Amino acid sequence: MSEDIIATLKENVIQGRKSLEDEGIDEDLTGTPGVVELTQSALDNNIPLDVIVTQGLTAGMEVVGEKFATKEYFIPDMLASAEAVGAAMDILKPLLDASNVETKGKFAIATVKGDIHDIGKNIVAILLRGAGYEVQDLGIDVPTEKIVEMVREEKPDYIGLSALLTTTMVNMGEVIEALKENGLRDKVKVLIGGAAVSDEYACEIGADAYCVDGFHAVKVLDAFHQAKA
Amino acid sequence: MLVIGERINASNKSVGQAIASKDEEFLAKLAKAQADAGADFVDVNAGVGFDARENATATMEWLIDIVQRATDRPLAIDSDDPDTVQAALRKYRGDTVMINSVNAEPERLEVIGRLAAESQASLVALLMGKGGIPSTVEERLAASEVIMTHLTSLGVKEEQVFFDPLVIPISVDSTQGIITLKTIEQIKSRYPAAKTVVGLSNISFGLPNRGMVNRAFLLMAAYAGLDAAILDPLDAKVMSLVKVADLLTGKDAACRGFIRAHRKGILAD
């Protein structure tokens, strides 16, 4: 029974079905329980939280990530799955907070100073939340000082910087320099992403990694997380 | 429909590399090809190369020079940095020119607006302020009012202004296509002399079969009153739809342009 619920939960994450009313990626699924209902029944059946999260939600998102990478899935598919997982996490959050189940780490994300692009940043935030990270979104056009301040006060394990413009990507380097000056650079891993940047640019400014997209960001963070453990 | 050729943009990987490696021939060819394909303006975005910000201006001047030697089509100077725009305007020898772009932030309107007034340049104005792209038609119209009031006070004429209602990918928010179209309609009724322009391919970001989505949206936007589009002129299918858009919206008297394009064999189905 428990295994059935978890398998169905995972399948519905892959289908991008938040609730009963959603038709899903395959047609004709309307009326069957979606991720929200299945998460609730998993709780009602006393399935452990970590099983719901890792074997249901995260396992489903991993499949979504693979399908996105092979271009079977597109952005709307991925967003539907991520939203479904987000809704499930809203149900689980209070319980997770009260239990000893740890998140994989704290991740802060910002679009750097001068740049107001937020779509890519939001997708990365949604996917990392779905992958079990505690995500804090600092928003767009975020001044360097504010990012430094945040790293000092909140001590995130990772910070993601986004820039889409060749004119604003230089501000990513500025953030890294400011972290160094404040003695915070070794306290946090810095990941960068966005249309303007590249692996080479990450090297040039001394970032820890460049991420092509949100799923890549999940992989990179998971690798850092495992290296730490 | 005015076509602004989008290909010379440093954020495109091959163009970025050509700029970094000073590949003049590649860039000149790309400029000429767009003009030959029917671009009315050739957009020039030099980014910042792979160096520091200080080099943005020098890179832009260098690129303007290459492009204007390759074609006599007017250029759209694509930068949000006033110093770079000013340097590009000085370097540019043609009469007709466009600046791409400004938004509703007063400091930027002031500086770029003055440059547009002095050089009588057309000016692309994004309907947003500091907080990013507004999600509603009303907020975008409010931005248009801030922009037009400020620009006209600097001596920019209404017909110089190309409002960009902003296109958010339909893959991210399915309500946004209609919002862009309604904004175009409203702008055209509020400022009949002003123009509207969109960056077309944003609409299809994240989707398969992007070309057909772009082409369909172009026609819908033409109906809403779109005057210009930033697109890839080397895409024969979208360029054919530009002709169709003019044909169907009464901008092609006696269907001359459309039939001429047919005779030339440049219409692609």
Coordinates of C-alpha atoms in Angstrom, one line a residue:
Chain A
M1 CA 0.0 0.0 0.0
S2 CA 2.7 2.5 1.1
E3 CA 4.8 1.6 -1.9
D4 CA 1.8 2.1 -4.2
I5 CA 1.2 5.5 -2.9
I6 CA 4.8 6.6 -3.3
A7 CA 5.1 5.1 -6.8
T8 CA 1.8 6.9 -7.8
L9 CA 3.1 10.1 -6.2
K10 CA 6.3 9.9 -8.2
E11 CA 4.3 9.1 -11.4
N12 CA 2.1 12.2 -10.8
V13 CA 5.1 14.4 -10.3
I14 CA 6.3 13.2 -13.7
Q15 CA 2.8 13.9 -15.1
G16 CA 3.0 17.4 -13.6
R17 CA -0.4 17.0 -11.9
K18 CA -0.8 19.1 -8.8
S19 CA -4.3 18.0 -8.0
L20 CA -7.4 16.0 -9.1
E21 CA -8.5 18.6 -11.7
D22 CA -5.2 18.5 -13.7
E23 CA -5.3 16.5 -16.9
G24 CA -1.6 15.8 -16.8
I25 CA 0.9 15.4 -19.6
D26 CA -0.8 12.3 -20.9
E27 CA -4.5 13.0 -21.4
D28 CA -7.4 11.7 -19.5
L29 CA -6.0 11.7 -16.0
T30 CA -8.5 14.2 -14.7
G31 CA -10.3 13.0 -11.6
T32 CA -7.5 10.7 -10.3
P33 CA -5.6 12.0 -7.2
G34 CA -2.7 14.4 -8.0
V35 CA 0.4 15.2 -6.0
V36 CA -1.4 17.2 -3.3
E37 CA -4.0 14.4 -2.6
L38 CA -1.3 11.7 -2.8
T39 CA 1.0 13.6 -0.4
Q40 CA -1.9 13.9 2.0
S41 CA -2.8 10.2 1.8
A42 CA 0.9 9.3 2.2
L43 CA 0.8 11.2 5.5
D44 CA -2.5 9.6 6.5
N45 CA -0.8 6.2 6.0
N46 CA 2.1 7.2 8.2
I47 CA 4.7 7.0 5.5
P48 CA 7.9 8.6 6.8
L49 CA 8.6 12.2 5.6
D50 CA 11.9 11.4 4.1
V51 CA 10.4 8.6 2.0
I52 CA 7.7 10.9 0.7
V53 CA 10.3 13.5 -0.2
T54 CA 13.1 11.4 -1.6
Q55 CA 11.3 8.4 -3.2
G56 CA 8.2 10.3 -4.3
L57 CA 8.9 14.0 -5.0
T58 CA 12.6 14.1 -5.6
A59 CA 12.7 10.9 -7.6
G60 CA 9.9 12.2 -9.8
M61 CA 11.7 15.5 -10.4
E62 CA 14.8 13.5 -11.4
V63 CA 12.9 11.8 -14.1
V64 CA 11.5 15.2 -15.2
G65 CA 15.1 16.5 -15.4
E66 CA 16.2 13.6 -17.6
K67 CA 13.2 14.1 -19.9
F68 CA 14.0 17.9 -20.1
A69 CA 17.6 17.2 -20.9
T70 CA 16.6 14.9 -23.8
K71 CA 14.0 17.5 -25.0
E72 CA 11.1 15.2 -24.5
Y73 CA 9.9 17.7 -21.9
F74 CA 9.7 21.5 -22.3
I75 CA 9.7 24.4 -19.9
P76 CA 5.9 24.3 -19.3
D77 CA 6.1 20.6 -18.5
M78 CA 9.0 21.2 -16.1
L79 CA 7.2 24.1 -14.4
A80 CA 4.0 22.1 -13.9
S81 CA 6.0 19.3 -12.2
A82 CA 7.9 21.8 -10.1
E83 CA 4.7 23.6 -9.1
A84 CA 3.2 20.3 -8.0
V85 CA 6.2 19.5 -5.9
G86 CA 6.1 23.0 -4.5
A87 CA 2.5 22.5 -3.4
A88 CA 3.4 19.2 -1.8
M89 CA 6.3 20.9 0.0
D90 CA 3.9 23.5 1.4
I91 CA 2.0 20.6 3.1
L92 CA 5.2 18.9 4.3
K93 CA 7.1 22.0 5.4
P94 CA 5.6 22.4 8.9
L95 CA 6.1 18.7 9.5
L96 CA 9.7 18.8 8.2
D97 CA 10.5 21.8 10.4
A98 CA 9.2 19.9 13.4
S99 CA 11.1 16.7 12.6
N100 CA 14.8 16.0 12.5
V101 CA 14.8 15.5 8.7
E102 CA 17.4 17.9 7.5
T103 CA 17.3 19.8 4.3
K104 CA 20.2 19.3 1.9
G105 CA 21.4 22.8 2.7
K106 CA 20.6 26.4 2.4
F107 CA 20.7 28.1 -1.0
A108 CA 20.3 31.8 -1.7
I109 CA 19.7 33.1 -5.2
A110 CA 19.8 36.6 -6.7
T111 CA 19.8 38.3 -10.1
V112 CA 22.8 40.7 -9.7
K113 CA 22.8 44.5 -9.7
G114 CA 21.5 46.2 -12.8
D115 CA 19.8 43.1 -14.2
I116 CA 16.1 42.6 -13.8
H117 CA 15.7 39.2 -15.5
D118 CA 13.8 36.9 -13.2
I119 CA 12.4 34.0 -15.2
G120 CA 15.5 31.8 -15.2
K121 CA 16.3 32.6 -11.6
N122 CA 12.7 31.6 -10.5
I123 CA 13.0 28.3 -12.4
V124 CA 16.2 27.5 -10.6
A125 CA 14.7 28.4 -7.3
I126 CA 11.6 26.2 -7.9
L127 CA 13.7 23.2 -9.0
L128 CA 16.1 23.4 -6.0
R129 CA 13.2 23.7 -3.6
G130 CA 11.8 20.6 -5.2
A131 CA 15.1 18.8 -4.9
G132 CA 15.1 19.3 -1.1
Y133 CA 17.1 22.5 -0.6
E134 CA 16.0 25.4 1.6
V135 CA 15.8 28.2 -0.9
Q136 CA 15.9 32.0 -0.2
D137 CA 15.1 34.2 -3.2
L138 CA 16.7 37.6 -2.8
G139 CA 15.0 38.9 -6.0
I140 CA 16.3 40.9 -9.0
D141 CA 18.7 43.9 -9.3
V142 CA 20.2 42.9 -5.9
P143 CA 23.0 45.2 -4.8
T144 CA 26.3 43.5 -4.0
E145 CA 26.3 44.8 -0.5
K146 CA 22.9 43.2 0.2
I147 CA 24.2 39.8 -1.0
V148 CA 27.3 40.1 1.2
E149 CA 25.2 41.1 4.1
M150 CA 22.9 38.1 3.5
V151 CA 25.8 35.7 3.4
R152 CA 27.2 37.1 6.7
E153 CA 23.9 37.0 8.5
E154 CA 22.1 33.9 7.2
K155 CA 25.2 31.8 6.4
P156 CA 23.8 30.0 3.3
D157 CA 25.8 27.0 2.1
Y158 CA 25.4 28.0 -1.5
I159 CA 24.6 31.2 -3.4
G160 CA 23.4 31.3 -7.0
L161 CA 24.0 34.5 -9.1
S162 CA 22.0 35.2 -12.3
A163 CA 22.8 37.6 -15.1
L164 CA 21.4 37.7 -18.6
L165 CA 23.3 40.7 -19.9
T166 CA 26.9 41.0 -20.9
T167 CA 26.7 44.4 -19.2
T168 CA 25.7 43.0 -15.9
M169 CA 27.6 39.8 -15.7
V170 CA 30.6 41.7 -14.5
N171 CA 28.7 42.3 -11.3
M172 CA 29.0 38.6 -10.5
G173 CA 32.7 39.1 -10.3
E174 CA 32.1 42.1 -8.1
V175 CA 30.1 39.9 -5.6
I176 CA 32.9 37.4 -5.4
E177 CA 35.5 40.1 -4.8
A178 CA 33.3 41.6 -2.1
L179 CA 32.9 38.2 -0.4
K180 CA 36.7 37.9 -0.4
E181 CA 37.2 41.3 1.1
N182 CA 34.8 40.5 3.8
G183 CA 36.4 37.1 4.6
L184 CA 33.3 35.2 3.5
R185 CA 34.4 33.6 0.3
D186 CA 35.4 30.3 1.8
K187 CA 32.1 30.1 3.7
V188 CA 29.9 29.7 0.7
K189 CA 29.9 28.1 -2.7
V190 CA 29.1 30.5 -5.5
L191 CA 27.3 29.2 -8.6
I192 CA 26.6 31.4 -11.6
G193 CA 24.1 31.1 -14.5
G194 CA 22.3 33.0 -17.2
A195 CA 22.5 33.5 -21.0
A196 CA 25.6 35.8 -20.9
V197 CA 27.9 33.5 -18.8
S198 CA 29.9 30.4 -19.4
D199 CA 32.3 27.9 -17.8
E200 CA 35.2 30.1 -18.9
Y201 CA 33.6 33.1 -17.3
A202 CA 33.0 31.2 -14.0
C203 CA 36.8 30.4 -14.0
E204 CA 37.7 33.9 -14.8
I205 CA 35.8 35.4 -11.9
G206 CA 36.6 32.5 -9.5
A207 CA 33.1 31.1 -9.1
D208 CA 32.7 27.5 -8.0
A209 CA 30.6 26.4 -10.9
Y210 CA 28.6 27.5 -13.9
C211 CA 25.2 25.9 -14.3
V212 CA 23.5 25.7 -17.7
D213 CA 20.0 25.4 -16.4
G214 CA 18.0 24.5 -13.2
F215 CA 18.4 20.8 -13.5
H216 CA 22.2 21.2 -13.9
A217 CA 22.1 23.4 -10.8
V218 CA 20.5 20.5 -8.9
K219 CA 23.2 18.1 -10.0
V220 CA 26.0 20.5 -9.2
L221 CA 24.6 21.2 -5.7
D222 CA 24.0 17.5 -5.1
A223 CA 27.6 16.9 -6.0
F224 CA 28.8 19.6 -3.5
H225 CA 26.4 18.2 -0.9
Q226 CA 27.7 14.6 -1.3
A227 CA 31.3 15.8 -1.2
K228 CA 30.6 17.5 2.1
A229 CA 28.9 14.4 3.6
Chain B
M1 CA 6.1 46.4 -40.6
L2 CA 9.7 47.5 -40.0
V3 CA 12.2 44.7 -39.5
I4 CA 15.0 45.2 -37.1
G5 CA 17.6 42.5 -37.8
E6 CA 18.7 40.9 -34.5
R7 CA 21.6 38.8 -35.5
I8 CA 24.5 41.1 -34.5
N9 CA 24.2 40.5 -30.7
A10 CA 27.2 39.7 -28.5
S11 CA 25.1 37.4 -26.3
N12 CA 24.8 35.1 -29.3
K13 CA 27.7 32.7 -28.9
S14 CA 29.1 32.8 -32.4
V15 CA 28.8 36.6 -32.6
G16 CA 30.3 36.9 -29.2
Q17 CA 33.3 34.9 -30.3
A18 CA 33.6 36.8 -33.5
I19 CA 33.7 40.0 -31.5
A20 CA 36.2 38.6 -29.1
S21 CA 38.5 37.4 -31.9
K22 CA 38.0 40.6 -34.0
D23 CA 36.6 38.6 -36.9
E24 CA 35.6 41.5 -39.1
E25 CA 34.7 39.4 -42.1
F26 CA 32.2 37.3 -40.2
L27 CA 30.5 40.4 -38.7
A28 CA 30.4 42.3 -42.0
K29 CA 28.9 39.3 -43.8
L30 CA 26.2 39.0 -41.1
A31 CA 25.3 42.7 -41.5
K32 CA 25.1 42.5 -45.3
A33 CA 23.1 39.3 -45.3
Q34 CA 20.5 40.8 -43.0
A35 CA 20.3 43.9 -45.2
D36 CA 20.0 41.8 -48.3
A37 CA 17.2 39.7 -46.7
G38 CA 15.2 42.9 -46.2
A39 CA 16.0 44.2 -42.7
D40 CA 15.1 47.9 -42.4
F41 CA 17.4 48.4 -39.5
V42 CA 20.5 46.4 -38.4
D43 CA 20.7 46.1 -34.7
V44 CA 24.2 46.3 -33.2
N45 CA 24.9 44.9 -29.8
A46 CA 28.5 44.8 -28.8
G47 CA 28.1 43.5 -25.3
V48 CA 31.3 44.1 -23.3
G49 CA 33.4 41.6 -25.3
F50 CA 35.2 39.3 -22.9
D51 CA 37.0 42.1 -21.1
A52 CA 36.0 44.8 -18.7
R53 CA 33.2 47.2 -18.9
E54 CA 35.5 50.1 -19.9
N55 CA 36.0 48.3 -23.3
A56 CA 32.3 48.3 -24.1
T57 CA 32.4 51.7 -25.7
A58 CA 35.5 50.9 -27.8
T59 CA 34.0 47.5 -28.9
M60 CA 30.8 49.3 -29.9
E61 CA 32.7 51.9 -31.9
W62 CA 34.7 49.2 -33.7
L63 CA 31.6 47.2 -34.5
I64 CA 29.6 50.2 -35.7
D65 CA 32.4 50.9 -38.1
I66 CA 32.4 47.4 -39.5
V67 CA 28.6 47.3 -39.9
Q68 CA 28.3 50.6 -41.6
R69 CA 30.9 49.7 -44.1
A70 CA 29.1 46.5 -44.9
T71 CA 25.6 48.0 -45.4
D72 CA 24.0 51.4 -45.8
R73 CA 20.9 50.3 -43.9
P74 CA 20.3 52.4 -40.8
L75 CA 21.5 50.9 -37.5
A76 CA 19.9 50.3 -34.2
I77 CA 22.4 51.0 -31.5
D78 CA 21.7 48.3 -28.8
S79 CA 23.1 49.3 -25.5
D80 CA 21.8 50.5 -22.1
D81 CA 24.9 52.4 -21.3
P82 CA 24.7 56.2 -22.2
D83 CA 28.4 56.5 -22.8
T84 CA 28.4 53.7 -25.3
V85 CA 25.3 55.0 -27.0
Q86 CA 26.8 58.5 -27.3
A87 CA 30.1 57.1 -28.7
A88 CA 28.2 55.0 -31.2
L89 CA 26.1 58.0 -32.4
R90 CA 29.3 59.9 -33.0
K91 CA 30.9 57.1 -34.9
Y92 CA 27.8 56.5 -37.0
R93 CA 27.7 58.4 -40.4
G94 CA 24.1 57.7 -41.5
D95 CA 21.1 60.1 -40.9
T96 CA 18.5 57.6 -39.8
V97 CA 19.3 55.8 -36.5
M98 CA 17.6 54.1 -33.7
I99 CA 18.7 53.7 -30.0
N100 CA 17.8 50.4 -28.4
S101 CA 16.8 51.0 -25.5
V102 CA 15.6 53.0 -22.6
N103 CA 13.0 52.3 -19.9
A104 CA 10.9 54.3 -17.5
E105 CA 13.7 55.0 -15.0
P106 CA 14.0 58.8 -14.9
E107 CA 17.8 59.0 -14.7
R108 CA 18.2 56.9 -17.9
L109 CA 15.3 58.6 -19.7
E110 CA 17.0 61.9 -19.0
V111 CA 20.4 61.0 -20.4
I112 CA 19.4 58.7 -23.3
G113 CA 16.4 61.0 -24.1
R114 CA 18.7 63.9 -24.6
L115 CA 20.9 61.9 -26.9
A116 CA 17.8 60.9 -28.9
A117 CA 16.6 64.5 -29.1
E118 CA 20.0 65.8 -30.3
S119 CA 20.5 63.1 -32.9
Q120 CA 16.8 62.9 -33.8
A121 CA 17.1 59.2 -33.3
S122 CA 14.2 56.8 -33.0
L123 CA 14.2 55.4 -29.5
V124 CA 13.0 52.0 -28.3
A125 CA 11.4 52.4 -24.9
L126 CA 10.7 49.4 -22.7
L127 CA 7.4 49.6 -20.8
M128 CA 8.9 48.9 -17.4
G129 CA 10.7 50.6 -14.6
K130 CA 13.3 49.6 -12.0
G131 CA 11.2 46.7 -10.6
G132 CA 11.3 44.5 -13.7
I133 CA 8.6 43.6 -16.2
P134 CA 5.1 44.6 -14.9
S135 CA 2.6 41.7 -15.2
T136 CA -0.4 43.8 -16.1
V137 CA -1.5 46.0 -19.0
E138 CA -2.2 48.9 -16.7
E139 CA 1.3 49.0 -15.2
R140 CA 2.8 48.9 -18.6
L141 CA 0.6 51.8 -19.7
A142 CA 1.6 53.7 -16.6
A143 CA 5.2 53.3 -17.7
S144 CA 4.4 54.6 -21.1
E145 CA 3.0 57.8 -19.6
V146 CA 6.2 58.3 -17.5
I147 CA 8.3 57.7 -20.7
M148 CA 6.3 59.9 -23.1
T149 CA 6.0 62.8 -20.6
H150 CA 9.7 62.8 -19.9
L151 CA 10.8 62.4 -23.5
T152 CA 8.6 65.1 -25.0
S153 CA 9.8 67.5 -22.3
L154 CA 13.3 66.9 -23.7
G155 CA 12.2 67.6 -27.3
V156 CA 11.8 64.0 -28.5
K157 CA 8.9 63.8 -30.9
E158 CA 6.1 61.3 -30.3
E159 CA 6.8 59.6 -33.7
Q160 CA 10.4 59.0 -32.6
V161 CA 9.3 56.7 -29.8
F162 CA 9.0 53.0 -30.3
F163 CA 7.3 51.5 -27.3
D164 CA 8.2 47.9 -26.5
P165 CA 5.2 46.4 -24.7
L166 CA 7.5 43.5 -23.6
V167 CA 7.0 39.9 -24.5
I168 CA 7.3 37.3 -21.7
P169 CA 7.7 33.7 -22.8
I170 CA 4.3 32.0 -23.2
S171 CA 5.9 28.9 -21.8
V172 CA 6.4 30.5 -18.4
D173 CA 3.0 32.3 -18.1
S174 CA 0.2 31.4 -20.5
T175 CA -1.7 34.7 -19.9
Q176 CA 1.1 36.9 -21.1
G177 CA 0.5 36.7 -24.9
I178 CA -2.8 38.5 -24.6
I179 CA -1.3 41.0 -22.2
T180 CA 1.3 42.0 -24.7
L181 CA -1.3 42.3 -27.5
K182 CA -3.6 44.4 -25.4
T183 CA -0.8 46.7 -24.4
I184 CA 0.0 47.2 -28.1
E185 CA -3.6 48.1 -28.8
Q186 CA -3.8 50.5 -25.9
I187 CA -0.5 52.2 -26.8
K188 CA -1.7 52.7 -30.4
S189 CA -4.9 54.4 -29.2
R190 CA -3.2 56.6 -26.6
Y191 CA -0.2 57.7 -28.7
P192 CA -1.3 57.4 -32.4
A193 CA 2.0 58.9 -33.7
A194 CA 4.2 56.7 -31.6
K195 CA 5.3 53.3 -32.8
T196 CA 5.3 49.8 -31.2
V197 CA 8.0 47.2 -31.4
V198 CA 8.6 43.7 -30.0
G199 CA 11.4 41.3 -29.7
L200 CA 9.5 38.5 -31.4
S201 CA 11.2 35.3 -30.5
N202 CA 10.9 35.8 -26.7
I203 CA 7.3 34.6 -27.1
S204 CA 8.4 31.0 -28.0
F205 CA 11.3 30.6 -25.5
G206 CA 11.2 27.1 -23.9
L207 CA 8.8 25.6 -26.5
P208 CA 9.3 23.2 -29.4
N209 CA 8.5 24.3 -32.9
R210 CA 9.3 27.9 -32.0
G211 CA 9.1 29.2 -35.6
M212 CA 5.4 28.6 -36.0
V213 CA 4.7 30.2 -32.6
N214 CA 6.7 33.3 -33.6
R215 CA 5.0 33.6 -37.0
A216 CA 1.5 33.3 -35.6
F217 CA 2.3 35.8 -32.8
L218 CA 3.7 38.2 -35.4
L219 CA 0.3 38.2 -37.3
M220 CA -1.7 38.6 -34.1
A221 CA 0.5 41.5 -33.0
A222 CA 0.2 43.1 -36.5
Y223 CA -3.5 43.1 -36.0
A224 CA -3.1 44.7 -32.6
G225 CA -1.1 47.5 -34.3
L226 CA 2.5 46.4 -34.2
D227 CA 4.8 48.6 -36.2
A228 CA 8.1 46.9 -36.0
A229 CA 9.7 43.6 -34.9
I230 CA 13.2 42.7 -33.8
L231 CA 13.7 39.3 -35.5
D232 CA 16.0 37.2 -37.6
P233 CA 15.8 38.4 -41.2
L234 CA 17.7 35.4 -42.4
D235 CA 14.6 33.3 -41.4
A236 CA 12.7 33.3 -44.8
K237 CA 9.5 32.0 -43.3
V238 CA 9.2 34.8 -40.7
M239 CA 10.2 37.4 -43.4
S240 CA 7.4 36.0 -45.6
L241 CA 4.9 36.5 -42.7
V242 CA 6.1 40.1 -42.4
K243 CA 4.9 40.5 -46.0
V244 CA 1.6 38.7 -45.2
A245 CA 1.1 40.9 -42.1
D246 CA 1.4 44.1 -44.2
L247 CA -0.8 42.6 -46.9
L248 CA -3.6 41.7 -44.4
T249 CA -3.5 44.9 -42.4
G250 CA -3.9 47.3 -45.2
K251 CA -0.3 48.4 -45.4
D252 CA 0.4 46.9 -48.9
A253 CA -1.7 48.9 -51.4
A254 CA -2.9 46.7 -54.3
C255 CA -0.9 43.9 -52.8
R256 CA 2.2 45.1 -54.6
G257 CA 4.7 44.2 -52.0
F258 CA 3.4 40.7 -51.6
I259 CA 3.2 39.9 -55.3
R260 CA 6.6 41.4 -55.9
A261 CA 8.0 39.1 -53.2
H262 CA 6.3 36.2 -54.9
R263 CA 7.8 37.1 -58.3
K264 CA 11.2 37.3 -56.7
G265 CA 10.6 33.9 -55.3
I266 CA 11.4 34.9 -51.8
L267 CA 8.1 33.8 -50.1
A268 CA 8.6 30.6 -48.1
D269 CA 5.6 28.6 -47.0

